[in-house]
mmCIF file of C-alpha atoms in Angstrom:
data_model
loop_
_atom_site.group_PDB
_atom_site.id
_atom_site.type_symbol
_atom_site.label_atom_id
_atom_site.label_comp_id
_atom_site.label_asym_id
_atom_site.label_seq_id
_atom_site.Cartn_x
_atom_site.Cartn_y
_atom_site.Cartn_z
ATOM 1 C CA MET A 1 0.052 -0.122 0.080
ATOM 2 C CA PRO A 2 2.791 2.696 1.000
ATOM 3 C CA GLY A 3 4.177 1.732 -2.816
ATOM 4 C CA ARG A 4 0.928 2.485 -4.306
ATOM 5 C CA ARG A 5 0.232 5.574 -2.580
ATOM 6 C CA MET A 6 3.793 6.779 -3.656
ATOM 7 C CA LEU A 7 3.245 5.614 -7.099
ATOM 8 C CA LEU A 8 0.150 7.619 -7.416
ATOM 9 C CA GLY A 9 1.014 10.558 -5.740
ATOM 10 C CA GLY A 10 4.122 10.677 -8.435
ATOM 11 C CA ALA A 11 1.919 10.141 -11.028
ATOM 12 C CA LEU A 12 -0.471 13.146 -9.739
ATOM 13 C CA ALA A 13 2.414 15.555 -9.069
ATOM 14 C CA ALA A 14 3.616 14.748 -12.795
ATOM 15 C CA ALA A 15 -0.082 15.547 -13.723
ATOM 16 C CA ALA A 16 0.408 18.860 -11.671
ATOM 17 C CA ILE A 17 3.640 20.057 -13.310
ATOM 18 C CA ARG A 18 2.211 19.120 -16.574
ATOM 19 C CA ARG A 19 -0.804 21.353 -16.079
ATOM 20 C CA ALA A 20 1.258 24.312 -14.481
ATOM 21 C CA GLY A 21 3.554 23.911 -17.870
ATOM 22 C CA ALA A 22 0.389 23.946 -19.908
ATOM 23 C CA GLN A 23 -0.885 27.122 -18.089
ATOM 24 C CA SER A 24 2.306 29.142 -18.397
ATOM 25 C CA TRP A 25 2.778 27.983 -22.504
ATOM 26 C CA PRO A 26 4.222 29.459 -24.407
ATOM 27 C CA ASP A 27 7.398 31.050 -22.768
ATOM 28 C CA ARG A 28 9.614 30.934 -25.752
ATOM 29 C CA PRO A 29 9.275 31.330 -29.631
ATOM 30 C CA ILE A 30 6.984 28.711 -31.544
ATOM 31 C CA ARG A 31 8.708 27.064 -34.464
ATOM 32 C CA ILE A 32 6.401 26.360 -37.056
ATOM 33 C CA ILE A 33 7.791 23.685 -39.882
ATOM 34 C CA ALA A 34 6.836 24.342 -43.589
ATOM 35 C CA PRO A 35 7.509 21.066 -45.636
ATOM 36 C CA TYR A 36 8.073 22.613 -48.784
ATOM 37 C CA ALA A 37 10.272 25.247 -50.467
ATOM 38 C CA PRO A 38 10.223 29.168 -49.567
ATOM 39 C CA GLY A 39 7.365 31.204 -51.985
ATOM 40 C CA GLY A 40 5.651 28.221 -52.605
ATOM 41 C CA GLN A 41 1.607 27.773 -51.091
ATOM 42 C CA SER A 42 2.357 26.312 -47.903
ATOM 43 C CA ASP A 43 5.476 28.516 -46.797
ATOM 44 C CA THR A 44 3.749 31.917 -48.173
ATOM 45 C CA VAL A 45 0.342 31.319 -46.017
ATOM 46 C CA ALA A 46 2.153 30.177 -43.151
ATOM 47 C CA ARG A 47 4.044 33.442 -43.244
ATOM 48 C CA LEU A 48 0.952 35.617 -43.914
ATOM 49 C CA LEU A 49 -0.656 33.711 -40.711
ATOM 50 C CA SER A 50 2.322 33.972 -38.491
ATOM 51 C CA PRO A 51 2.106 37.837 -37.317
ATOM 52 C CA LYS A 52 -1.365 37.470 -35.910
ATOM 53 C CA LEU A 53 -0.770 33.943 -34.548
ATOM 54 C CA ALA A 54 2.340 35.550 -32.537
ATOM 55 C CA GLU A 55 0.067 38.265 -31.521
ATOM 56 C CA SER A 56 -2.252 35.986 -29.954
ATOM 57 C CA LEU A 57 -0.232 33.752 -28.365
ATOM 58 C CA GLY A 58 2.529 36.300 -27.091
ATOM 59 C CA GLN A 59 5.412 34.772 -28.417
ATOM 60 C CA SER A 60 7.420 34.998 -31.513
ATOM 61 C CA ILE A 61 6.776 32.433 -34.595
ATOM 62 C CA VAL A 62 9.989 31.124 -36.682
ATOM 63 C CA ILE A 63 9.068 29.345 -40.069
ATOM 64 C CA GLU A 64 11.037 26.963 -41.055
ATOM 65 C CA ASN A 65 11.454 25.388 -44.462
ATOM 66 C CA ARG A 66 12.302 21.407 -44.497
ATOM 67 C CA THR A 67 11.854 20.041 -47.708
ATOM 68 C CA GLY A 68 11.776 16.718 -49.930
ATOM 69 C CA ALA A 69 9.816 13.831 -49.946
ATOM 70 C CA GLY A 70 6.380 15.246 -50.564
ATOM 71 C CA GLY A 71 6.681 16.984 -46.949
ATOM 72 C CA SER A 72 7.639 13.869 -45.137
ATOM 73 C CA ILE A 73 11.001 15.468 -44.016
ATOM 74 C CA GLY A 74 9.391 17.959 -42.475
ATOM 75 C CA ALA A 75 6.721 15.967 -40.893
ATOM 76 C CA GLY A 76 8.831 13.199 -39.647
ATOM 77 C CA ILE A 77 10.844 16.341 -37.952
ATOM 78 C CA VAL A 78 7.470 17.479 -36.242
ATOM 79 C CA ALA A 79 5.915 13.566 -35.818
ATOM 80 C CA GLN A 80 9.546 13.134 -33.495
ATOM 81 C CA SER A 81 9.354 16.528 -31.702
ATOM 82 C CA PRO A 82 8.196 16.896 -27.830
ATOM 83 C CA PRO A 83 4.522 16.944 -27.476
ATOM 84 C CA ASP A 84 5.127 20.548 -25.795
ATOM 85 C CA GLY A 85 3.288 22.938 -28.457
ATOM 86 C CA TYR A 86 6.912 24.458 -29.527
ATOM 87 C CA THR A 87 7.023 22.519 -32.844
ATOM 88 C CA LEU A 88 4.112 22.306 -35.113
ATOM 89 C CA LEU A 89 3.668 21.496 -38.755
ATOM 90 C CA PHE A 90 1.887 23.436 -41.416
ATOM 91 C CA GLU A 91 0.587 21.183 -43.884
ATOM 92 C CA SER A 92 -1.185 21.025 -47.376
ATOM 93 C CA PHE A 93 -3.608 18.292 -48.950
ATOM 94 C CA ALA A 94 -0.398 16.096 -49.159
ATOM 95 C CA PHE A 95 -0.655 15.068 -45.772
ATOM 96 C CA LEU A 96 -3.666 12.907 -46.884
ATOM 97 C CA VAL A 97 -1.543 11.484 -49.777
ATOM 98 C CA VAL A 98 1.901 10.740 -48.952
ATOM 99 C CA PRO A 99 0.889 7.664 -46.446
ATOM 100 C CA PHE A 100 -0.323 5.993 -49.342
ATOM 101 C CA ILE A 101 2.421 6.108 -52.007
ATOM 102 C CA VAL A 102 5.735 6.711 -49.988
ATOM 103 C CA LYS A 103 7.531 3.381 -48.484
ATOM 104 C CA GLY A 104 9.578 3.525 -45.430
ATOM 105 C CA LEU A 105 7.920 6.091 -43.281
ATOM 106 C CA THR A 106 9.271 6.241 -39.817
ATOM 107 C CA PHE A 107 5.888 7.588 -38.476
ATOM 108 C CA ASP A 108 2.177 7.527 -39.182
ATOM 109 C CA TYR A 109 0.630 10.066 -40.347
ATOM 110 C CA GLU A 110 -2.513 9.093 -39.027
ATOM 111 C CA THR A 111 -1.416 8.834 -35.548
ATOM 112 C CA ALA A 112 1.470 11.089 -35.215
ATOM 113 C CA PHE A 113 -0.187 14.369 -35.177
ATOM 114 C CA ALA A 114 -3.177 16.370 -33.612
ATOM 115 C CA PRO A 115 -4.826 19.056 -36.159
ATOM 116 C CA VAL A 116 -5.396 22.270 -34.716
ATOM 117 C CA GLY A 117 -7.755 23.953 -37.453
ATOM 118 C CA GLN A 118 -7.783 24.517 -41.247
ATOM 119 C CA ALA A 119 -6.756 28.001 -42.365
ATOM 120 C CA VAL A 120 -7.268 27.961 -46.318
ATOM 121 C CA ALA A 121 -8.826 26.479 -48.823
ATOM 122 C CA LEU A 122 -8.046 26.836 -52.470
ATOM 123 C CA PRO A 123 -7.811 24.994 -56.304
ATOM 124 C CA TYR A 124 -5.251 23.913 -57.833
ATOM 125 C CA VAL A 125 -4.882 25.261 -61.561
ATOM 126 C CA LEU A 126 -3.288 23.272 -64.683
ATOM 127 C CA VAL A 127 -1.086 25.106 -66.662
ATOM 128 C CA VAL A 128 1.122 24.888 -69.385
ATOM 129 C CA LYS A 129 4.430 26.987 -70.757
ATOM 130 C CA ARG A 130 3.558 29.975 -72.939
ATOM 131 C CA ASP A 131 4.633 28.402 -76.661
ATOM 132 C CA PHE A 132 2.516 25.358 -75.512
ATOM 133 C CA PRO A 133 0.496 24.535 -78.891
ATOM 134 C CA ALA A 134 -2.735 24.003 -76.878
ATOM 135 C CA LYS A 135 -4.664 26.843 -75.866
ATOM 136 C CA ASP A 136 -7.540 25.150 -73.962
ATOM 137 C CA MET A 137 -8.397 21.862 -72.161
ATOM 138 C CA ALA A 138 -9.537 20.166 -75.071
ATOM 139 C CA GLY A 139 -6.482 21.099 -76.841
ATOM 140 C CA PHE A 140 -4.189 19.913 -74.192
ATOM 141 C CA LEU A 141 -5.863 16.465 -74.049
ATOM 142 C CA ALA A 142 -5.918 15.956 -77.633
ATOM 143 C CA HIS A 143 -2.062 17.261 -77.634
ATOM 144 C CA ALA A 144 -1.306 14.762 -74.683
ATOM 145 C CA LYS A 145 -3.205 11.650 -76.570
ATOM 146 C CA ALA A 146 -0.921 12.672 -79.989
ATOM 147 C CA HIS A 147 2.163 13.096 -77.910
ATOM 148 C CA PRO A 148 2.594 10.563 -74.681
ATOM 149 C CA GLY A 149 5.024 11.923 -72.106
ATOM 150 C CA VAL A 150 3.741 15.693 -71.687
ATOM 151 C CA SER A 151 5.628 17.024 -68.755
ATOM 152 C CA TYR A 152 4.070 18.350 -65.810
ATOM 153 C CA GLY A 153 5.427 19.417 -62.691
ATOM 154 C CA THR A 154 3.938 19.443 -59.326
ATOM 155 C CA PRO A 155 5.010 20.930 -55.543
ATOM 156 C CA GLY A 156 5.795 17.085 -54.891
ATOM 157 C CA VAL A 157 4.953 13.526 -54.731
ATOM 158 C CA GLY A 158 1.721 13.040 -52.912
ATOM 159 C CA SER A 159 0.643 16.872 -53.722
ATOM 160 C CA LEU A 160 -2.704 17.435 -54.716
ATOM 161 C CA GLY A 161 -1.397 18.440 -58.008
ATOM 162 C CA HIS A 162 0.656 15.130 -58.193
ATOM 163 C CA LEU A 163 -2.866 13.464 -57.412
ATOM 164 C CA ALA A 164 -5.002 15.359 -59.865
ATOM 165 C CA GLY A 165 -2.337 14.611 -62.374
ATOM 166 C CA ALA A 166 -2.656 11.226 -61.828
ATOM 167 C CA LEU A 167 -6.881 11.190 -61.929
ATOM 168 C CA LEU A 168 -6.566 13.364 -65.383
ATOM 169 C CA GLU A 169 -4.695 10.578 -66.881
ATOM 170 C CA ASN A 170 -6.951 7.850 -65.871
ATOM 171 C CA ARG A 171 -10.188 9.511 -66.597
ATOM 172 C CA ALA A 172 -8.855 11.060 -70.059
ATOM 173 C CA GLY A 173 -6.755 7.785 -71.126
ATOM 174 C CA ILE A 174 -3.555 9.652 -71.477
ATOM 175 C CA LYS A 175 0.064 9.402 -70.420
ATOM 176 C CA LEU A 176 1.956 12.085 -68.547
ATOM 177 C CA GLU A 177 5.470 12.517 -66.940
ATOM 178 C CA HIS A 178 5.402 13.653 -63.643
ATOM 179 C CA VAL A 179 8.317 16.015 -62.415
ATOM 180 C CA PRO A 180 8.058 16.485 -58.379
ATOM 181 C CA TYR A 181 9.765 19.553 -56.938
ATOM 182 C CA ARG A 182 10.810 20.405 -53.741
ATOM 183 C CA GLY A 183 7.953 23.243 -53.766
ATOM 184 C CA GLY A 184 5.549 25.342 -56.164
ATOM 185 C CA ALA A 185 7.705 28.114 -56.720
ATOM 186 C CA GLU A 186 10.372 25.988 -58.345
ATOM 187 C CA SER A 187 8.247 24.773 -61.016
ATOM 188 C CA ALA A 188 7.057 27.517 -61.462
ATOM 189 C CA ARG A 189 10.447 28.664 -62.314
ATOM 190 C CA ASP A 190 10.764 25.762 -64.726
ATOM 191 C CA LEU A 191 7.476 26.307 -66.426
ATOM 192 C CA ALA A 192 8.279 29.641 -67.148
ATOM 193 C CA ALA A 193 11.489 29.098 -68.496
ATOM 194 C CA GLY A 194 10.006 26.501 -70.888
ATOM 195 C CA THR A 195 11.508 23.438 -69.292
ATOM 196 C CA ILE A 196 9.017 21.631 -68.470
ATOM 197 C CA ASP A 197 5.352 21.454 -70.864
ATOM 198 C CA ALA A 198 2.716 22.026 -67.698
ATOM 199 C CA ALA A 199 2.205 22.260 -64.315
ATOM 200 C CA ILE A 200 -0.663 21.672 -61.682
ATOM 201 C CA GLY A 201 -0.123 23.916 -58.689
ATOM 202 C CA THR A 202 -1.914 26.816 -56.794
ATOM 203 C CA ALA A 203 -3.083 29.966 -57.567
ATOM 204 C CA ASN A 204 -0.905 31.714 -55.322
ATOM 205 C CA THR A 205 1.950 30.146 -57.600
ATOM 206 C CA PHE A 206 0.965 30.739 -61.014
ATOM 207 C CA GLY A 207 -1.616 33.484 -60.768
ATOM 208 C CA PRO A 208 0.860 36.146 -61.272
ATOM 209 C CA LEU A 209 2.825 33.861 -64.270
ATOM 210 C CA VAL A 210 -0.951 33.689 -65.674
ATOM 211 C CA GLN A 211 -1.737 37.683 -65.222
ATOM 212 C CA GLU A 212 1.696 38.335 -66.707
ATOM 213 C CA GLY A 213 1.510 36.243 -69.641
ATOM 214 C CA LYS A 214 4.717 34.224 -68.706
ATOM 215 C CA VAL A 215 2.272 30.931 -68.720
ATOM 216 C CA ARG A 216 -1.404 29.852 -70.170
ATOM 217 C CA GLY A 217 -4.000 28.725 -67.514
ATOM 218 C CA LEU A 218 -6.017 25.827 -68.731
ATOM 219 C CA ALA A 219 -8.290 24.742 -66.055
ATOM 220 C CA LEU A 220 -9.075 24.329 -62.345
ATOM 221 C CA THR A 221 -9.021 21.259 -60.158
ATOM 222 C CA SER A 222 -11.785 22.167 -58.091
ATOM 223 C CA GLY A 223 -15.322 21.218 -58.423
ATOM 224 C CA GLU A 224 -16.575 24.762 -58.822
ATOM 225 C CA ARG A 225 -14.744 27.941 -60.096
ATOM 226 C CA ARG A 226 -13.129 29.762 -56.958
ATOM 227 C CA GLY A 227 -10.531 31.819 -56.043
ATOM 228 C CA SER A 228 -8.316 34.417 -57.870
ATOM 229 C CA LEU A 229 -8.346 32.662 -61.064
ATOM 230 C CA SER A 230 -12.258 31.927 -61.036
ATOM 231 C CA HIS A 231 -12.745 33.061 -64.928
ATOM 232 C CA LEU A 232 -11.130 29.441 -65.956
ATOM 233 C CA PRO A 233 -13.236 26.796 -66.417
ATOM 234 C CA THR A 234 -12.939 23.410 -64.431
ATOM 235 C CA ILE A 235 -11.449 20.164 -65.033
ATOM 236 C CA ALA A 236 -14.933 18.695 -64.293
ATOM 237 C CA GLU A 237 -16.997 21.368 -66.796
ATOM 238 C CA SER A 238 -14.435 19.969 -69.342
ATOM 239 C CA GLY A 239 -15.782 16.673 -69.953
ATOM 240 C CA PHE A 240 -14.965 15.318 -66.434
ATOM 241 C CA PRO A 241 -17.759 15.426 -64.352
ATOM 242 C CA GLY A 242 -17.515 15.045 -60.658
ATOM 243 C CA PHE A 243 -13.479 15.770 -60.986
ATOM 244 C CA ASP A 244 -13.382 17.808 -57.687
ATOM 245 C CA LEU A 245 -9.965 18.314 -55.764
ATOM 246 C CA THR A 246 -9.678 21.025 -53.552
ATOM 247 C CA SER A 247 -6.215 21.791 -51.267
ATOM 248 C CA TRP A 248 -6.136 23.119 -47.869
ATOM 249 C CA ASN A 249 -3.129 24.336 -45.701
ATOM 250 C CA GLY A 250 -3.709 23.557 -42.189
ATOM 251 C CA LEU A 251 -1.997 23.397 -38.664
ATOM 252 C CA PHE A 252 -1.147 20.498 -36.968
ATOM 253 C CA ALA A 253 0.895 19.443 -33.669
ATOM 254 C CA PRO A 254 2.154 16.240 -32.350
ATOM 255 C CA ALA A 255 -0.053 13.957 -30.913
ATOM 256 C CA GLY A 256 -0.327 14.011 -27.442
ATOM 257 C CA THR A 257 0.217 17.749 -27.285
ATOM 258 C CA PRO A 258 -1.749 19.027 -23.667
ATOM 259 C CA ALA A 259 -5.401 19.868 -24.322
ATOM 260 C CA PRO A 260 -4.995 23.509 -22.876
ATOM 261 C CA VAL A 261 -2.102 24.025 -25.318
ATOM 262 C CA MET A 262 -4.151 22.589 -28.216
ATOM 263 C CA ALA A 263 -7.234 25.005 -27.204
ATOM 264 C CA ARG A 264 -4.967 28.170 -27.305
ATOM 265 C CA LEU A 265 -3.256 27.410 -30.726
ATOM 266 C CA GLU A 266 -6.984 26.535 -31.922
ATOM 267 C CA ALA A 267 -7.763 30.342 -30.783
ATOM 268 C CA ALA A 268 -4.924 31.677 -32.505
ATOM 269 C CA LEU A 269 -5.315 30.090 -35.656
ATOM 270 C CA ALA A 270 -8.920 31.467 -35.735
ATOM 271 C CA HIS A 271 -7.723 34.645 -34.606
ATOM 272 C CA ALA A 272 -5.324 34.593 -37.542
ATOM 273 C CA THR A 273 -7.906 33.804 -40.013
ATOM 274 C CA ARG A 274 -10.914 35.925 -38.916
ATOM 275 C CA ASP A 275 -8.490 39.180 -39.319
ATOM 276 C CA PRO A 276 -9.795 40.879 -42.002
ATOM 277 C CA ALA A 277 -6.174 42.417 -43.383
ATOM 278 C CA THR A 278 -5.123 39.043 -43.125
ATOM 279 C CA ARG A 279 -8.224 37.582 -45.026
ATOM 280 C CA GLU A 280 -7.475 40.155 -47.671
ATOM 281 C CA LYS A 281 -3.937 39.709 -48.433
ATOM 282 C CA LEU A 282 -4.786 35.721 -48.669
ATOM 283 C CA ALA A 283 -7.373 36.263 -50.979
ATOM 284 C CA MET A 284 -5.069 38.450 -53.022
ATOM 285 C CA THR A 285 -2.966 34.908 -53.093
ATOM 286 C CA GLY A 286 -6.003 32.875 -54.243
ATOM 287 C CA ASN A 287 -6.660 31.523 -51.015
ATOM 288 C CA ASP A 288 -9.958 31.501 -49.335
ATOM 289 C CA ALA A 289 -9.474 31.920 -45.587
ATOM 290 C CA VAL A 290 -11.275 29.042 -43.300
ATOM 291 C CA THR A 291 -11.870 29.370 -39.736
ATOM 292 C CA GLU A 292 -12.495 25.428 -39.411
ATOM 293 C CA GLY A 293 -10.957 24.281 -35.587
ATOM 294 C CA SER A 294 -9.842 21.149 -34.431
ATOM 295 C CA ALA A 295 -12.977 18.935 -34.345
ATOM 296 C CA ALA A 296 -14.253 19.756 -38.078
ATOM 297 C CA PHE A 297 -10.649 19.672 -39.117
ATOM 298 C CA THR A 298 -10.166 16.286 -38.003
ATOM 299 C CA ALA A 299 -13.460 15.195 -39.232
ATOM 300 C CA ARG A 300 -12.631 16.316 -42.536
ATOM 301 C CA ILE A 301 -9.165 14.724 -42.731
ATOM 302 C CA GLN A 302 -11.109 11.308 -42.113
ATOM 303 C CA ARG A 303 -13.622 11.782 -44.528
ATOM 304 C CA GLU A 304 -10.896 12.850 -47.188
ATOM 305 C CA ARG A 305 -8.620 9.951 -46.408
ATOM 306 C CA VAL A 306 -11.252 7.739 -47.526
ATOM 307 C CA VAL A 307 -11.191 9.286 -51.017
ATOM 308 C CA VAL A 308 -7.742 9.881 -51.169
ATOM 309 C CA LYS A 309 -7.625 6.018 -50.768
ATOM 310 C CA GLN A 310 -10.121 4.971 -53.628
ATOM 311 C CA ILE A 311 -8.326 7.553 -56.010
ATOM 312 C CA VAL A 312 -4.508 6.023 -55.430
ATOM 313 C CA ALA A 313 -5.809 2.465 -55.579
ATOM 314 C CA GLN A 314 -7.873 3.753 -59.293
ATOM 315 C CA THR A 315 -4.982 5.463 -60.474
ATOM 316 C CA GLY A 316 -1.638 3.417 -59.393
ATOM 317 C CA ILE A 317 -0.345 6.802 -58.221
ATOM 318 C CA ARG A 318 2.742 6.058 -56.517
ATOM 319 C CA ALA A 319 6.134 7.856 -55.500
ATOM 320 C CA GLU A 320 8.735 8.038 -58.405
#
């Protein structure tokens, strides 16, 4: 009995220390891992949100780019970090795809993270280089059928762009060559230079190039026209009904992060996404600000994981 009382007392003391730590959190800067290249979608949105996150939390926010393997390198860093709220992940739709196509992961995406909330929603866009012979979606498909191996860049293996390209191949009966990059900004650079034929990326990445006439926008991956490139048709209305892939960005903490810390993070993210000036800046980059808390975001991830699994099985998409 004395031994049991000592163990119980120790457990209660440890719990009290954890509660006290959570109540004083944060007492130092917070690191957010953006697992893609600087200047791309995830990096841009994280940096637009960070001032208001810092304002709400009372600590500075440090954005750190750790790229590679479809975002799994950066995600792995967060998965292996202490669940204390000081190392977070700012991820994209690839969060759902990578576990199904990348082999040898040292962590489980489904159990290693606690979703804090969704920040933005956005469609991806299919764009081609300026001198590509096709002027519209019908022309692109005709050219791709006549010339198998049209190259398209994406922000990486497992990105929504990769998934959309594979699904388009499957439904249109064409063969494309996937060229994965470490982020959307790098694929945009090569597309503008004519190194690759096409790309599937965000309006944030390609919108300015479309407006400047350096690349040509063909179609959106979302089920309806939305965002800053809403003048473009959707792939769905271009002969593929039901084609609907809309990306998002959201904030994640390591699994096991204390509930009080999660609540502070959720409130801080809502503070940032509801700020009128921040929403305007996000809209200018093609993003629809979303205030979706932990419970709703978790439910979304669970629903969309089922859809992604089906598409991966249907298309045979895999890491190159």
